[in-house]
Short mmCIF file of C-alpha atoms in Angstrom, two decimals:
data_model
loop_
_atom_site.label_atom_id
_atom_site.label_comp_id
_atom_site.label_asym_id
_atom_site.label_seq_id
_atom_site.Cartn_x
_atom_site.Cartn_y
_atom_site.Cartn_z
CA MET A 1 -23.90 37.28 76.06
CA ALA A 2 -25.63 37.69 79.41
CA ILE A 3 -25.69 41.46 79.57
CA PHE A 4 -29.02 42.13 81.18
CA LYS A 5 -28.15 41.88 84.86
CA ILE A 6 -25.70 44.74 85.04
CA ILE A 7 -27.96 47.03 83.01
CA VAL A 8 -30.78 46.51 85.48
CA LEU A 9 -28.40 46.73 88.42
CA LEU A 10 -26.86 50.06 87.56
CA LEU A 11 -29.72 51.88 85.89
CA SER A 12 -32.37 50.77 88.37
CA LEU A 13 -30.29 51.81 91.36
CA SER A 14 -29.22 55.08 89.81
CA CYS A 15 -32.82 56.23 89.68
CA PHE A 16 -32.72 56.70 93.46
CA CYS A 17 -30.81 59.95 92.90
CA GLN A 18 -33.04 63.00 92.80
CA ALA A 19 -30.83 65.19 90.59
CA GLN A 20 -31.49 65.77 86.89
CA LEU A 21 -28.97 63.38 85.43
CA SER A 22 -27.64 63.14 81.88
CA PRO A 23 -25.01 61.05 80.05
CA THR A 24 -23.65 64.34 78.67
CA PHE A 25 -23.43 66.20 81.98
CA TYR A 26 -19.63 66.53 81.84
CA ASP A 27 -19.24 66.97 78.09
CA GLN A 28 -18.55 70.69 78.34
CA ILE A 29 -17.22 71.15 81.87
CA CYS A 30 -14.93 68.08 81.96
CA PRO A 31 -14.90 66.31 78.58
CA ASN A 32 -12.24 63.80 79.62
CA ALA A 33 -13.95 62.76 82.86
CA LEU A 34 -15.40 59.43 81.76
CA SER A 35 -12.35 58.33 79.79
CA THR A 36 -10.12 59.18 82.75
CA ILE A 37 -12.30 57.12 85.10
CA ARG A 38 -12.37 54.24 82.63
CA SER A 39 -8.60 54.17 82.32
CA SER A 40 -8.17 54.16 86.09
CA ILE A 41 -10.73 51.38 86.62
CA ARG A 42 -9.26 49.18 83.90
CA THR A 43 -5.83 49.52 85.48
CA ALA A 44 -7.19 48.50 88.86
CA ILE A 45 -9.00 45.42 87.52
CA SER A 46 -5.98 44.39 85.46
CA ARG A 47 -4.11 44.23 88.78
CA GLU A 48 -6.84 42.19 90.46
CA ARG A 49 -9.67 40.62 88.48
CA ARG A 50 -11.83 40.26 91.58
CA MET A 51 -12.01 44.04 91.84
CA ALA A 52 -14.67 44.12 89.11
CA ALA A 53 -17.14 42.36 91.40
CA SER A 54 -16.10 44.54 94.35
CA LEU A 55 -16.80 47.77 92.44
CA ILE A 56 -20.22 46.57 91.29
CA ARG A 57 -21.06 45.59 94.87
CA LEU A 58 -19.81 48.94 96.17
CA HIS A 59 -22.19 50.74 93.81
CA PHE A 60 -25.09 48.57 94.96
CA HIS A 61 -24.31 49.18 98.64
CA ASP A 62 -24.00 52.90 98.05
CA CYS A 63 -27.29 53.19 96.18
CA PHE A 64 -29.40 50.99 98.45
CA VAL A 65 -28.66 53.23 101.44
CA ASN A 66 -30.23 56.65 100.89
CA GLY A 67 -29.49 56.75 97.17
CA CYS A 68 -26.41 56.89 94.95
CA ASP A 69 -24.60 59.64 96.84
CA ALA A 70 -21.15 58.23 97.72
CA SER A 71 -22.09 58.19 101.40
CA VAL A 72 -20.46 54.76 101.57
CA MET A 73 -17.09 56.45 100.95
CA LEU A 74 -17.19 58.56 104.11
CA VAL A 75 -15.01 57.48 107.02
CA ALA A 76 -16.10 57.73 110.64
CA THR A 77 -15.57 60.94 112.59
CA PRO A 78 -16.22 61.80 116.25
CA THR A 79 -19.68 63.00 115.23
CA MET A 80 -20.56 60.55 112.45
CA GLU A 81 -20.65 56.77 112.13
CA SER A 82 -19.53 55.36 108.81
CA GLU A 83 -21.49 53.04 106.54
CA ARG A 84 -18.21 51.20 106.05
CA ASP A 85 -18.56 49.92 109.61
CA SER A 86 -22.09 48.59 109.14
CA VAL A 87 -22.66 44.85 109.43
CA ALA A 88 -23.02 44.41 105.67
CA ASN A 89 -19.88 46.39 104.83
CA PHE A 90 -17.37 45.90 107.63
CA GLN A 91 -14.30 44.07 106.33
CA SER A 92 -16.23 43.00 103.24
CA ALA A 93 -16.91 46.11 101.14
CA ARG A 94 -13.93 46.71 98.89
CA GLY A 95 -12.73 49.10 96.22
CA PHE A 96 -12.59 52.32 98.22
CA GLU A 97 -8.96 52.88 97.26
CA VAL A 98 -9.81 52.32 93.58
CA ILE A 99 -12.47 55.03 93.71
CA ASP A 100 -9.99 57.30 95.49
CA GLU A 101 -7.43 56.66 92.74
CA ALA A 102 -9.96 57.44 90.04
CA LYS A 103 -11.00 60.59 91.88
CA SER A 104 -7.36 61.74 92.05
CA ALA A 105 -6.93 61.08 88.34
CA VAL A 106 -10.04 63.11 87.49
CA GLU A 107 -9.01 65.91 89.84
CA SER A 108 -5.77 66.24 87.90
CA VAL A 109 -7.70 67.14 84.74
CA CYS A 110 -10.83 68.81 86.20
CA PRO A 111 -10.38 69.95 89.80
CA GLY A 112 -13.54 70.09 91.89
CA VAL A 113 -15.94 69.07 89.11
CA VAL A 114 -16.68 65.33 89.16
CA SER A 115 -18.41 63.78 92.17
CA CYS A 116 -17.38 60.56 93.85
CA ALA A 117 -20.99 59.40 93.45
CA ASP A 118 -20.64 59.61 89.67
CA ILE A 119 -17.26 57.91 89.79
CA ILE A 120 -18.74 54.95 91.70
CA ALA A 121 -21.58 54.62 89.16
CA VAL A 122 -19.27 54.88 86.15
CA ALA A 123 -16.72 52.55 87.75
CA ALA A 124 -19.35 49.83 88.14
CA ARG A 125 -20.25 50.12 84.45
CA ASP A 126 -16.61 50.06 83.39
CA ALA A 127 -15.95 47.06 85.66
CA SER A 128 -18.84 45.21 84.05
CA GLU A 129 -17.49 45.88 80.58
CA TYR A 130 -13.99 44.75 81.50
CA VAL A 131 -15.17 41.27 82.48
CA GLY A 132 -17.48 40.71 79.55
CA GLY A 133 -20.55 42.76 80.41
CA PRO A 134 -21.96 45.62 78.34
CA ARG A 135 -20.81 49.17 77.86
CA TYR A 136 -23.73 51.58 78.06
CA ALA A 137 -24.45 55.21 78.85
CA VAL A 138 -24.43 56.16 82.54
CA LYS A 139 -26.41 59.22 83.53
CA VAL A 140 -24.19 61.51 85.60
CA GLY A 141 -24.52 64.74 87.54
CA ARG A 142 -24.86 63.41 91.08
CA ARG A 143 -23.63 65.29 94.10
CA ASP A 144 -21.86 63.73 97.04
CA SER A 145 -23.43 63.36 100.45
CA THR A 146 -21.69 65.01 103.38
CA THR A 147 -23.29 62.57 105.82
CA ALA A 148 -23.15 58.79 106.16
CA PHE A 149 -26.15 56.65 107.13
CA ARG A 150 -24.88 53.71 109.13
CA ALA A 151 -28.13 53.36 111.08
CA ILE A 152 -30.02 52.90 107.81
CA ALA A 153 -27.41 50.44 106.53
CA ASP A 154 -27.80 48.40 109.72
CA SER A 155 -31.59 48.56 109.77
CA GLY A 156 -32.12 46.09 106.93
CA ASP A 157 -31.62 48.24 103.84
CA LEU A 158 -28.80 45.96 102.68
CA PRO A 159 -29.64 42.29 102.01
CA SER A 160 -28.33 39.68 104.42
CA PHE A 161 -26.72 36.48 103.16
CA ARG A 162 -29.24 34.68 105.37
CA ALA A 163 -32.30 36.57 104.06
CA SER A 164 -35.41 34.62 103.16
CA LEU A 165 -37.24 35.16 99.89
CA ASP A 166 -39.96 37.09 101.71
CA ASP A 167 -37.37 39.33 103.36
CA LEU A 168 -35.64 40.02 100.06
CA SER A 169 -38.91 40.70 98.28
CA ASP A 170 -40.02 43.13 100.98
CA LEU A 171 -36.68 44.94 100.92
CA PHE A 172 -36.69 45.37 97.15
CA LEU A 173 -40.34 46.42 97.17
CA ARG A 174 -39.44 49.25 99.57
CA LYS A 175 -36.97 50.44 96.92
CA GLY A 176 -39.60 50.37 94.21
CA LEU A 177 -38.26 47.14 92.71
CA ASN A 178 -40.36 44.08 91.96
CA THR A 179 -39.66 40.35 92.06
CA ARG A 180 -38.22 40.29 88.55
CA ASP A 181 -35.88 43.12 89.50
CA LEU A 182 -34.79 41.12 92.55
CA VAL A 183 -33.87 38.10 90.44
CA ALA A 184 -32.08 40.24 87.85
CA LEU A 185 -30.12 42.21 90.43
CA SER A 186 -29.12 39.05 92.27
CA GLY A 187 -27.51 37.91 89.03
CA ALA A 188 -24.59 40.21 89.79
CA HIS A 189 -23.43 37.29 91.94
CA THR A 190 -22.18 35.71 88.75
CA LEU A 191 -18.99 37.54 89.80
CA GLY A 192 -17.00 37.71 93.00
CA GLN A 193 -16.24 35.67 96.06
CA ALA A 194 -17.69 35.14 99.51
CA THR A 195 -16.07 34.31 102.83
CA CYS A 196 -16.80 30.92 104.33
CA VAL A 197 -18.56 32.44 107.32
CA THR A 198 -21.34 33.65 105.02
CA PHE A 199 -22.28 30.20 103.75
CA LYS A 200 -20.56 27.55 105.87
CA GLU A 201 -23.59 26.66 107.95
CA ARG A 202 -25.32 25.54 104.74
CA LEU A 203 -22.56 23.02 104.12
CA TYR A 204 -22.90 21.25 107.46
CA ASP A 205 -26.61 21.36 108.31
CA ASN A 206 -27.59 18.60 105.85
CA SER A 207 -29.84 21.00 104.02
CA SER A 208 -31.84 19.66 101.12
CA ASP A 209 -31.42 22.87 99.11
CA ILE A 210 -27.73 22.33 98.28
CA ASP A 211 -26.18 19.84 95.87
CA ALA A 212 -24.18 17.20 97.77
CA GLY A 213 -21.19 17.28 95.43
CA PHE A 214 -21.10 21.07 95.46
CA SER A 215 -21.26 21.05 99.25
CA SER A 216 -18.46 18.51 99.49
CA THR A 217 -16.23 20.62 97.27
CA ARG A 218 -16.84 23.72 99.35
CA LYS A 219 -16.11 21.87 102.61
CA ARG A 220 -12.52 21.40 101.48
CA ARG A 221 -12.11 25.16 101.56
CA CYS A 222 -14.32 25.72 104.57
CA PRO A 223 -13.64 23.23 107.38
CA ALA A 224 -16.23 22.88 110.12
CA ASN A 225 -13.85 24.36 112.67
CA GLY A 226 -11.99 27.37 111.29
CA GLY A 227 -11.41 28.89 107.89
CA ASP A 228 -14.16 31.48 108.27
CA THR A 229 -12.23 34.11 106.31
CA ASN A 230 -11.34 31.77 103.44
CA LEU A 231 -12.85 32.75 100.10
CA ALA A 232 -14.88 30.79 97.57
CA PRO A 233 -16.24 31.96 94.20
CA LEU A 234 -19.95 32.69 94.02
CA ASP A 235 -19.93 31.00 90.61
CA GLN A 236 -17.48 28.12 90.53
CA VAL A 237 -17.80 27.67 86.76
CA THR A 238 -16.87 31.12 85.41
CA PRO A 239 -16.10 33.20 88.53
CA ASN A 240 -14.46 36.08 86.65
CA SER A 241 -16.79 36.38 83.66
CA PHE A 242 -20.08 38.20 83.35
CA ASP A 243 -22.57 35.57 82.18
CA ASN A 244 -25.76 33.81 83.26
CA ASN A 245 -24.20 30.76 84.91
CA TYR A 246 -25.50 32.13 88.21
CA TYR A 247 -29.03 31.10 87.23
CA ARG A 248 -27.95 27.71 85.96
CA ASN A 249 -26.21 27.13 89.27
CA LEU A 250 -29.38 27.92 91.21
CA MET A 251 -31.31 25.36 89.18
CA GLN A 252 -28.71 22.75 90.13
CA LYS A 253 -28.83 23.68 93.84
CA LYS A 254 -25.37 25.23 93.58
CA GLY A 255 -26.15 28.70 94.84
CA LEU A 256 -23.42 29.57 97.33
CA LEU A 257 -25.34 31.90 99.64
CA ALA A 258 -28.66 31.00 101.22
CA SER A 259 -30.00 34.34 99.94
CA ASP A 260 -29.17 33.20 96.40
CA GLN A 261 -30.61 29.70 96.54
CA VAL A 262 -33.94 30.92 97.95
CA LEU A 263 -34.64 32.33 94.49
CA PHE A 264 -35.14 28.82 93.10
CA GLY A 265 -36.55 25.57 94.35
CA SER A 266 -39.38 26.61 96.62
CA GLY A 267 -42.09 26.77 94.00
CA ALA A 268 -42.33 30.55 94.34
CA SER A 269 -42.77 32.91 91.40
CA THR A 270 -39.01 33.46 91.25
CA ASP A 271 -38.51 29.86 90.07
CA SER A 272 -39.87 30.60 86.62
CA ILE A 273 -37.85 33.81 86.33
CA VAL A 274 -34.60 32.04 87.21
CA SER A 275 -35.43 29.32 84.68
CA GLU A 276 -36.19 31.94 82.04
CA TYR A 277 -32.92 33.81 82.58
CA SER A 278 -30.90 30.60 82.60
CA ARG A 279 -32.14 29.87 79.08
CA ASN A 280 -32.36 33.35 77.62
CA PRO A 281 -30.61 36.22 79.46
CA SER A 282 -31.77 38.78 76.92
CA ARG A 283 -35.31 38.35 78.26
CA CYS A 284 -34.47 40.80 81.05
CA ASP A 285 -34.62 44.15 79.30
CA ILE A 286 -35.44 47.31 81.20
CA THR A 287 -36.80 48.91 78.03
CA ASN A 288 -39.63 46.35 77.86
#
């Protein structure tokens, strides 16, 4: 089972928090916190399978902007711009209502105890498990931000679907993550969907980095004129399962986003990492 990507994704990002975190943080003050969150998240994903990918992405977008502090949940006010309205999140970030539902459920058993930041982190883990990924301990004890950071979100802290390999590498390096981390984290795109506007130009520019048959299939969903909001799975083989087909797709020039395909085919160091993970996903182990 390809379990490595989500482990790196969640645990690497969670280290951005400065608090002293522990898997047992709520054991005494709210012993039913994690089970309550899990039940709420499973209900949400059972209603819509795609929500698993959305919750994992929401956690990533929260953590990459000023740490895992739930600042992405804050709505705009007259004195504060919201991260939700940033270029990378506007009309694409999803799952806010699921986190709100989980928060309400936890509040009913432990009022004023569990942070939204912890709920987002735990929700991503529970979402991973629901679609075939691992279940593992999440360190909790975060506190929620009272301020959003849209300017940071718009300044390049969140990867663009058009980003080059150099841009991605520089961005991850600023977060203390290396090239191997970049490839592992990108593997979260084994789940979810993307709107045509994020990849359509690749289909029609006669690019050599995309398989012709794959491109032809995607054109049916994404016509040259129109259809920008139509959706296509990031992994057309197993779009709702957590596995390592993402890497196999890249090796076949079937990466949907330009920022995915740049990880393989250029002769850069990421080529060998993608190849390695396509054969043996367990090679990516944060304990090594």
